[in-house]
Amino acid sequence: MALKDIIGQQKAIGMLVGAMQRNRVANAYLFAGESGIGKKTAAVNFAKALNCLTNAAADGVLPSGDHAAHQAVIELSHDACDACESCRKIDSGTHPDVLFISPEDRQVRIDEIRKIDEALSFRPFEGSQKIVIVDNAEAMNISAANAFLKTLEEPPPDSVIILVSSKPDYLPDTIRSRCSTITFVSLSLSSCKKIIAEKVAEENLELVARLSMGNPGAAIVRDMLEEREWFLKLLKSMLKAEKDSWASREEMERWCELILILLRDIAVVKITGEPSRLINIDQLDYILELGNSHDVSVIIYCYMEIDTIRRSLHYNRNKSLTWNYIASLLRKELGLWHA
Ligand SMILES: [Zn+2]
């Protein structure tokens, strides 16, 4: 894979290729956007493009005169060839000049930042650039962030640091302001379908692409249909006043995301009357039934309440209190809801 193969992120990729063309690659980037939309893939392929051995060779042989040939070489010389030793090593995670850091136990600790400093303290070994990719960079704890700030303030030459984050707001301003931010966008339904087509059975493609909400990566690593069934089962047990059934904070987060999608669907079909706009496109009857006797404002109120809860989950909210609160909210505001 190369930068040109990344689907639906033309603007972000265009900025990266443009920086390479103008020889203005920044020392630090923040790749920001929802999870599962290609940020990490872009970071890896940017690292490949910067260190590609075929590029380096092509750079020296720009033909003159023929504009089209010139352009073709320029394009080739600012992307990964995907075949040279450097590209292959980066893909397999064995390139000595490319370091990947990702959080352990939801935290990037100061030890990891020390690894970055150590890696950057040497000149590139095989490639032309030392590259550090920090995945889920928002998981840096305070001491890691402070140490990292020093690295960003005095970036070593021939080095590029790429922070990848789906929650860039959680990063300190001091770090964000020292990075060039490249924003990745959620993908269109058709781009999602294109990306997941190989992984998902044809008959489920439409529904799974919709459930992925523009983040095809999620549909590749998780079974969206199984997850949605799990959500509906828990919703029913919640409305029957059963005890909380979330096994972890991750499950709480995901369940809240899915109830928000369902509430969004109920509101959308009430407002527009167009079932084609649904995410849960296979649940039209249930959605019509749920929304039947309620005003849109009540549904929006429930949505906003649960969204506030979802946003505060990282403060370690109590699981069963949260469960009971959402249950009573849904039963009180949307009284007709029952299993
Ligand atoms: Zn290459």
Short mmCIF file of C-alpha atoms and ligand atoms in Angstrom, two decimals:
data_model
loop_
_atom_site.label_atom_id
_atom_site.label_comp_id
_atom_site.label_asym_id
_atom_site.label_seq_id
_atom_site.Cartn_x
_atom_site.Cartn_y
_atom_site.Cartn_z
CA MET A 1 0.00 0.00 0.00
CA ALA A 2 1.07 3.59 -0.61
CA LEU A 3 -0.31 7.06 0.20
CA LYS A 4 -2.15 7.14 -3.14
CA ASP A 5 -4.11 4.01 -2.12
CA ILE A 6 -5.66 5.56 0.99
CA ILE A 7 -9.36 5.99 0.26
CA GLY A 8 -11.37 9.11 1.07
CA GLN A 9 -8.59 11.26 2.62
CA GLN A 10 -7.52 13.25 -0.45
CA LYS A 11 -7.08 16.50 1.43
CA ALA A 12 -4.90 15.06 4.21
CA ILE A 13 -2.80 13.02 1.80
CA GLY A 14 -2.53 16.01 -0.54
CA MET A 15 -1.05 18.08 2.29
CA LEU A 16 1.54 15.41 3.09
CA VAL A 17 2.54 14.88 -0.53
CA GLY A 18 2.63 18.67 -1.03
CA ALA A 19 5.01 19.05 1.93
CA MET A 20 7.31 16.41 0.43
CA GLN A 21 7.17 18.04 -3.01
CA ARG A 22 8.10 21.42 -1.57
CA ASN A 23 10.70 19.89 0.70
CA ARG A 24 8.85 21.40 3.65
CA VAL A 25 8.15 18.35 5.76
CA ALA A 26 7.51 19.42 9.37
CA ASN A 27 9.34 17.96 12.36
CA ALA A 28 6.12 17.06 14.12
CA TYR A 29 2.65 16.20 12.93
CA LEU A 30 -0.63 15.53 14.66
CA PHE A 31 -2.86 13.22 12.60
CA ALA A 32 -6.29 13.94 14.06
CA GLY A 33 -9.69 12.40 13.38
CA GLU A 34 -12.05 9.61 14.40
CA SER A 35 -10.58 6.18 14.94
CA GLY A 36 -10.68 3.73 12.05
CA ILE A 37 -10.49 6.21 9.17
CA GLY A 38 -6.90 5.73 8.03
CA LYS A 39 -4.70 7.95 10.25
CA LYS A 40 -2.32 5.21 11.30
CA THR A 41 -2.21 3.74 7.80
CA ALA A 42 -1.36 7.21 6.50
CA ALA A 43 1.37 7.61 9.15
CA VAL A 44 2.99 4.32 8.17
CA ASN A 45 2.81 5.13 4.47
CA PHE A 46 4.12 8.64 5.03
CA ALA A 47 7.09 7.06 6.84
CA LYS A 48 7.53 4.73 3.87
CA ALA A 49 7.34 7.59 1.36
CA LEU A 50 9.92 9.62 3.31
CA ASN A 51 12.38 6.74 3.43
CA CYS A 52 11.57 4.96 0.16
CA LEU A 53 14.72 3.92 -1.68
CA THR A 54 13.00 4.05 -5.09
CA ASN A 55 11.96 7.66 -4.35
CA ALA A 56 15.48 8.59 -3.46
CA ALA A 57 16.68 7.18 -6.79
CA ALA A 58 13.86 8.86 -8.76
CA ASP A 59 14.59 12.22 -7.15
CA GLY A 60 17.90 12.45 -8.93
CA VAL A 61 16.62 11.66 -12.43
CA LEU A 62 13.90 14.22 -13.12
CA PRO A 63 13.50 14.38 -16.90
CA SER A 64 13.32 17.88 -18.34
CA GLY A 65 11.02 19.13 -21.08
CA ASP A 66 8.20 16.60 -21.12
CA HIS A 67 5.75 17.94 -18.51
CA ALA A 68 3.72 14.73 -18.16
CA ALA A 69 6.83 12.60 -17.66
CA HIS A 70 8.15 15.15 -15.20
CA GLN A 71 4.89 15.07 -13.24
CA ALA A 72 4.82 11.27 -13.22
CA VAL A 73 8.31 11.13 -11.74
CA ILE A 74 7.41 13.78 -9.15
CA GLU A 75 4.36 11.75 -8.08
CA LEU A 76 6.41 8.58 -7.91
CA SER A 77 9.11 10.34 -5.99
CA HIS A 78 6.71 11.46 -3.27
CA ASP A 79 5.01 8.24 -2.39
CA ALA A 80 6.03 4.78 -1.24
CA CYS A 81 7.01 2.31 -3.97
CA ASP A 82 5.84 -0.46 -1.62
CA ALA A 83 8.47 -2.82 -3.00
CA CYS A 84 11.94 -1.66 -1.94
CA GLU A 85 13.68 -3.02 1.13
CA SER A 86 12.87 0.11 3.16
CA CYS A 87 9.14 0.02 2.36
CA ARG A 88 8.98 -3.67 3.20
CA LYS A 89 10.84 -3.26 6.48
CA ILE A 90 8.55 -0.41 7.58
CA ASP A 91 5.50 -2.51 6.74
CA SER A 92 6.80 -5.38 8.83
CA GLY A 93 7.84 -3.10 11.71
CA THR A 94 11.54 -3.97 11.40
CA HIS A 95 13.00 -0.74 9.98
CA PRO A 96 15.67 0.54 12.39
CA ASP A 97 14.77 4.20 11.74
CA VAL A 98 11.04 3.90 12.34
CA LEU A 99 9.76 3.56 15.89
CA PHE A 100 6.15 2.75 16.79
CA ILE A 101 4.86 3.65 20.23
CA SER A 102 1.40 2.72 21.46
CA PRO A 103 -0.16 2.88 24.92
CA GLU A 104 -0.03 -0.01 27.31
CA ASP A 105 -2.88 -0.18 29.82
CA ARG A 106 -4.34 2.94 28.18
CA GLN A 107 -1.30 5.06 29.01
CA VAL A 108 1.82 6.23 27.20
CA ARG A 109 4.38 6.50 29.99
CA ILE A 110 7.60 8.42 30.41
CA ASP A 111 9.65 5.27 29.62
CA GLU A 112 8.21 5.36 26.12
CA ILE A 113 9.19 9.00 25.71
CA ARG A 114 12.72 8.09 26.77
CA LYS A 115 12.72 5.47 24.03
CA ILE A 116 11.75 8.20 21.56
CA ASP A 117 14.57 10.47 22.76
CA GLU A 118 17.06 7.66 22.53
CA ALA A 119 15.92 6.67 19.04
CA LEU A 120 16.11 10.26 17.82
CA SER A 121 19.54 10.87 19.33
CA PHE A 122 21.21 8.87 16.54
CA ARG A 123 21.42 9.84 12.92
CA PRO A 124 19.24 7.78 10.57
CA PHE A 125 20.75 4.36 10.24
CA GLU A 126 19.40 3.09 6.91
CA GLY A 127 16.87 5.67 5.77
CA SER A 128 17.00 9.42 5.23
CA GLN A 129 14.66 10.25 8.14
CA LYS A 130 14.15 8.97 11.66
CA ILE A 131 10.43 8.58 12.19
CA VAL A 132 8.49 8.08 15.39
CA ILE A 133 4.80 7.25 15.25
CA VAL A 134 2.89 7.59 18.54
CA ASP A 135 -0.49 5.90 18.27
CA ASN A 136 -3.33 7.04 20.57
CA ALA A 137 -1.08 9.92 21.58
CA GLU A 138 -3.77 11.37 23.85
CA ALA A 139 -2.96 8.51 26.25
CA MET A 140 0.28 10.25 27.30
CA ASN A 141 0.21 10.76 31.04
CA ILE A 142 1.30 14.12 32.49
CA SER A 143 4.94 13.25 33.10
CA ALA A 144 5.21 11.69 29.63
CA ALA A 145 3.65 14.79 28.07
CA ASN A 146 6.06 17.10 29.91
CA ALA A 147 9.07 15.06 28.83
CA PHE A 148 7.73 14.89 25.29
CA LEU A 149 7.35 18.64 25.14
CA LYS A 150 11.12 18.98 25.54
CA THR A 151 11.63 16.65 22.56
CA LEU A 152 9.23 18.75 20.49
CA GLU A 153 10.93 22.00 21.48
CA GLU A 154 14.27 20.85 20.14
CA PRO A 155 13.53 18.34 17.41
CA PRO A 156 16.63 16.56 16.15
CA PRO A 157 17.42 17.12 12.45
CA ASP A 158 16.29 14.48 9.95
CA SER A 159 13.47 13.41 12.21
CA VAL A 160 9.71 13.39 11.92
CA ILE A 161 7.38 12.71 14.84
CA ILE A 162 3.80 11.76 14.04
CA LEU A 163 1.21 11.81 16.82
CA VAL A 164 -1.91 9.87 15.89
CA SER A 165 -5.02 10.71 17.89
CA SER A 166 -8.77 10.29 17.76
CA LYS A 167 -9.06 12.59 20.81
CA PRO A 168 -6.66 15.42 20.04
CA ASP A 169 -8.47 17.70 22.52
CA TYR A 170 -7.06 15.58 25.34
CA LEU A 171 -3.50 16.53 24.37
CA PRO A 172 -2.02 19.58 26.13
CA ASP A 173 -2.18 22.79 24.07
CA THR A 174 1.58 23.10 24.40
CA ILE A 175 2.01 19.85 22.48
CA ARG A 176 -0.69 20.49 19.91
CA SER A 177 0.65 23.94 19.09
CA ARG A 178 4.06 22.50 18.20
CA CYS A 179 2.63 20.05 15.68
CA SER A 180 1.31 20.57 12.17
CA THR A 181 -2.20 19.22 12.41
CA ILE A 182 -3.47 17.09 9.57
CA THR A 183 -7.19 16.47 9.91
CA PHE A 184 -8.63 13.20 8.67
CA VAL A 185 -12.35 13.09 7.90
CA SER A 186 -14.97 10.42 8.44
CA LEU A 187 -15.59 8.61 5.19
CA SER A 188 -18.61 8.58 2.92
CA LEU A 189 -20.82 5.50 2.84
CA SER A 190 -19.49 4.51 -0.57
CA SER A 191 -15.83 4.88 0.54
CA CYS A 192 -16.61 2.73 3.60
CA LYS A 193 -18.17 0.06 1.42
CA LYS A 194 -15.15 0.06 -0.87
CA ILE A 195 -12.78 -0.45 2.06
CA ILE A 196 -14.71 -3.17 3.88
CA ALA A 197 -16.03 -5.03 0.81
CA GLU A 198 -13.39 -7.74 1.07
CA LYS A 199 -14.06 -8.39 4.76
CA VAL A 200 -17.84 -8.37 4.88
CA ALA A 201 -20.40 -10.67 3.21
CA GLU A 202 -22.18 -8.96 0.32
CA GLU A 203 -25.63 -9.24 1.94
CA ASN A 204 -24.40 -7.42 5.08
CA LEU A 205 -22.27 -4.79 3.34
CA GLU A 206 -24.83 -1.95 3.36
CA LEU A 207 -25.78 -2.37 7.04
CA VAL A 208 -22.20 -2.86 8.27
CA ALA A 209 -20.99 0.17 6.29
CA ARG A 210 -23.76 2.25 7.88
CA LEU A 211 -23.02 0.96 11.38
CA SER A 212 -19.36 1.85 10.91
CA MET A 213 -20.45 5.53 10.74
CA GLY A 214 -17.69 6.56 8.36
CA ASN A 215 -15.00 4.61 10.25
CA PRO A 216 -14.35 1.50 8.18
CA GLY A 217 -11.43 0.47 10.41
CA ALA A 218 -13.92 -0.34 13.15
CA ALA A 219 -15.80 -2.70 10.83
CA ILE A 220 -12.56 -4.45 9.93
CA VAL A 221 -11.45 -5.16 13.49
CA ARG A 222 -14.85 -5.81 15.06
CA ASP A 223 -18.00 -7.73 14.15
CA MET A 224 -20.43 -4.83 13.89
CA LEU A 225 -23.50 -7.03 13.54
CA GLU A 226 -22.67 -9.09 16.62
CA GLU A 227 -21.98 -5.88 18.52
CA ARG A 228 -25.31 -4.37 17.49
CA GLU A 229 -27.16 -7.52 18.61
CA TRP A 230 -25.33 -7.28 21.96
CA PHE A 231 -26.43 -3.65 22.27
CA LEU A 232 -30.10 -4.44 21.57
CA LYS A 233 -30.05 -7.33 24.04
CA LEU A 234 -28.66 -5.09 26.77
CA LEU A 235 -31.12 -2.33 25.94
CA LYS A 236 -33.97 -4.77 26.43
CA SER A 237 -32.59 -6.05 29.72
CA MET A 238 -32.04 -2.45 30.86
CA LEU A 239 -35.66 -1.58 30.14
CA LYS A 240 -36.75 -4.65 32.09
CA ALA A 241 -34.91 -3.14 35.07
CA GLU A 242 -32.33 -5.90 35.14
CA LYS A 243 -28.92 -5.34 36.73
CA ASP A 244 -26.11 -3.71 34.78
CA SER A 245 -24.50 -5.97 32.20
CA TRP A 246 -21.49 -3.96 31.05
CA ALA A 247 -18.28 -5.90 31.57
CA SER A 248 -15.91 -2.96 31.25
CA ARG A 249 -15.62 0.76 30.64
CA GLU A 250 -15.00 0.02 26.95
CA GLU A 251 -18.35 -1.74 26.83
CA MET A 252 -20.04 1.22 28.54
CA GLU A 253 -18.53 3.55 25.96
CA ARG A 254 -19.54 1.45 23.01
CA TRP A 255 -23.03 0.83 24.34
CA CYS A 256 -23.55 4.57 24.83
CA GLU A 257 -22.38 5.19 21.27
CA LEU A 258 -24.90 2.66 19.99
CA ILE A 259 -27.85 4.05 21.98
CA LEU A 260 -26.97 7.48 20.60
CA ILE A 261 -27.08 6.08 17.08
CA LEU A 262 -30.49 4.54 17.78
CA LEU A 263 -31.83 7.81 19.22
CA ARG A 264 -30.40 9.64 16.23
CA ASP A 265 -32.23 7.22 13.93
CA ILE A 266 -35.53 7.73 15.76
CA ALA A 267 -35.18 11.50 15.46
CA VAL A 268 -34.09 11.40 11.82
CA VAL A 269 -36.97 9.27 10.66
CA LYS A 270 -39.44 11.43 12.60
CA ILE A 271 -38.07 14.65 11.15
CA THR A 272 -37.38 13.58 7.57
CA GLY A 273 -39.67 10.57 7.15
CA GLU A 274 -36.91 9.00 5.06
CA PRO A 275 -35.90 5.49 6.16
CA SER A 276 -32.98 5.59 3.70
CA ARG A 277 -31.20 7.93 6.14
CA LEU A 278 -31.13 5.37 8.94
CA ILE A 279 -27.95 3.84 10.28
CA ASN A 280 -29.81 0.83 11.71
CA ILE A 281 -31.46 0.41 8.36
CA ASP A 282 -32.72 -3.11 9.16
CA GLN A 283 -34.60 -1.92 12.27
CA LEU A 284 -37.16 0.38 10.67
CA ASP A 285 -40.20 -1.15 12.37
CA TYR A 286 -38.60 -1.04 15.83
CA ILE A 287 -37.44 2.54 15.28
CA LEU A 288 -40.90 3.66 14.14
CA GLU A 289 -42.43 1.93 17.14
CA LEU A 290 -39.99 3.55 19.58
CA GLY A 291 -40.50 7.01 18.15
CA ASN A 292 -44.19 6.68 17.54
CA SER A 293 -45.71 8.56 20.45
CA HIS A 294 -42.87 10.91 21.42
CA ASP A 295 -42.04 14.40 20.45
CA VAL A 296 -38.67 14.94 18.76
CA SER A 297 -37.66 17.29 21.58
CA VAL A 298 -37.92 14.41 24.12
CA ILE A 299 -35.73 12.22 21.95
CA ILE A 300 -33.19 15.01 21.55
CA TYR A 301 -33.22 15.59 25.31
CA CYS A 302 -32.44 11.88 25.94
CA TYR A 303 -29.71 12.05 23.30
CA MET A 304 -28.05 15.04 24.92
CA GLU A 305 -28.23 13.54 28.42
CA ILE A 306 -26.65 10.27 27.32
CA ASP A 307 -24.06 12.07 25.21
CA THR A 308 -23.00 14.06 28.29
CA ILE A 309 -22.64 10.78 30.19
CA ARG A 310 -20.61 9.24 27.36
CA ARG A 311 -18.22 12.18 27.34
CA SER A 312 -17.65 11.86 31.07
CA LEU A 313 -16.97 8.11 31.11
CA HIS A 314 -13.21 8.62 31.26
CA TYR A 315 -13.72 10.00 34.78
CA ASN A 316 -14.43 6.41 35.86
CA ARG A 317 -18.14 6.82 36.41
CA ASN A 318 -19.72 4.14 38.52
CA LYS A 319 -21.02 1.40 36.26
CA SER A 320 -24.25 0.41 37.97
CA LEU A 321 -25.21 4.00 38.86
CA THR A 322 -24.75 4.97 35.22
CA TRP A 323 -26.79 1.96 34.07
CA ASN A 324 -29.64 2.77 36.45
CA TYR A 325 -29.60 6.44 35.53
CA ILE A 326 -29.87 5.75 31.80
CA ALA A 327 -32.55 3.11 32.44
CA SER A 328 -34.68 5.52 34.43
CA LEU A 329 -34.14 8.31 31.91
CA LEU A 330 -35.32 6.14 29.03
CA ARG A 331 -38.26 4.74 30.98
CA LYS A 332 -39.36 8.12 32.29
CA GLU A 333 -38.90 10.20 29.17
CA LEU A 334 -39.85 7.55 26.66
CA GLY A 335 -42.43 5.86 28.86
CA LEU A 336 -43.70 3.44 26.29
CA TRP A 337 -40.35 1.76 25.97
CA HIS A 338 -40.52 -1.75 27.21
CA ALA A 339 -39.02 -5.05 26.13
ZN ZN B 1 10.01 2.01 -1.44
#
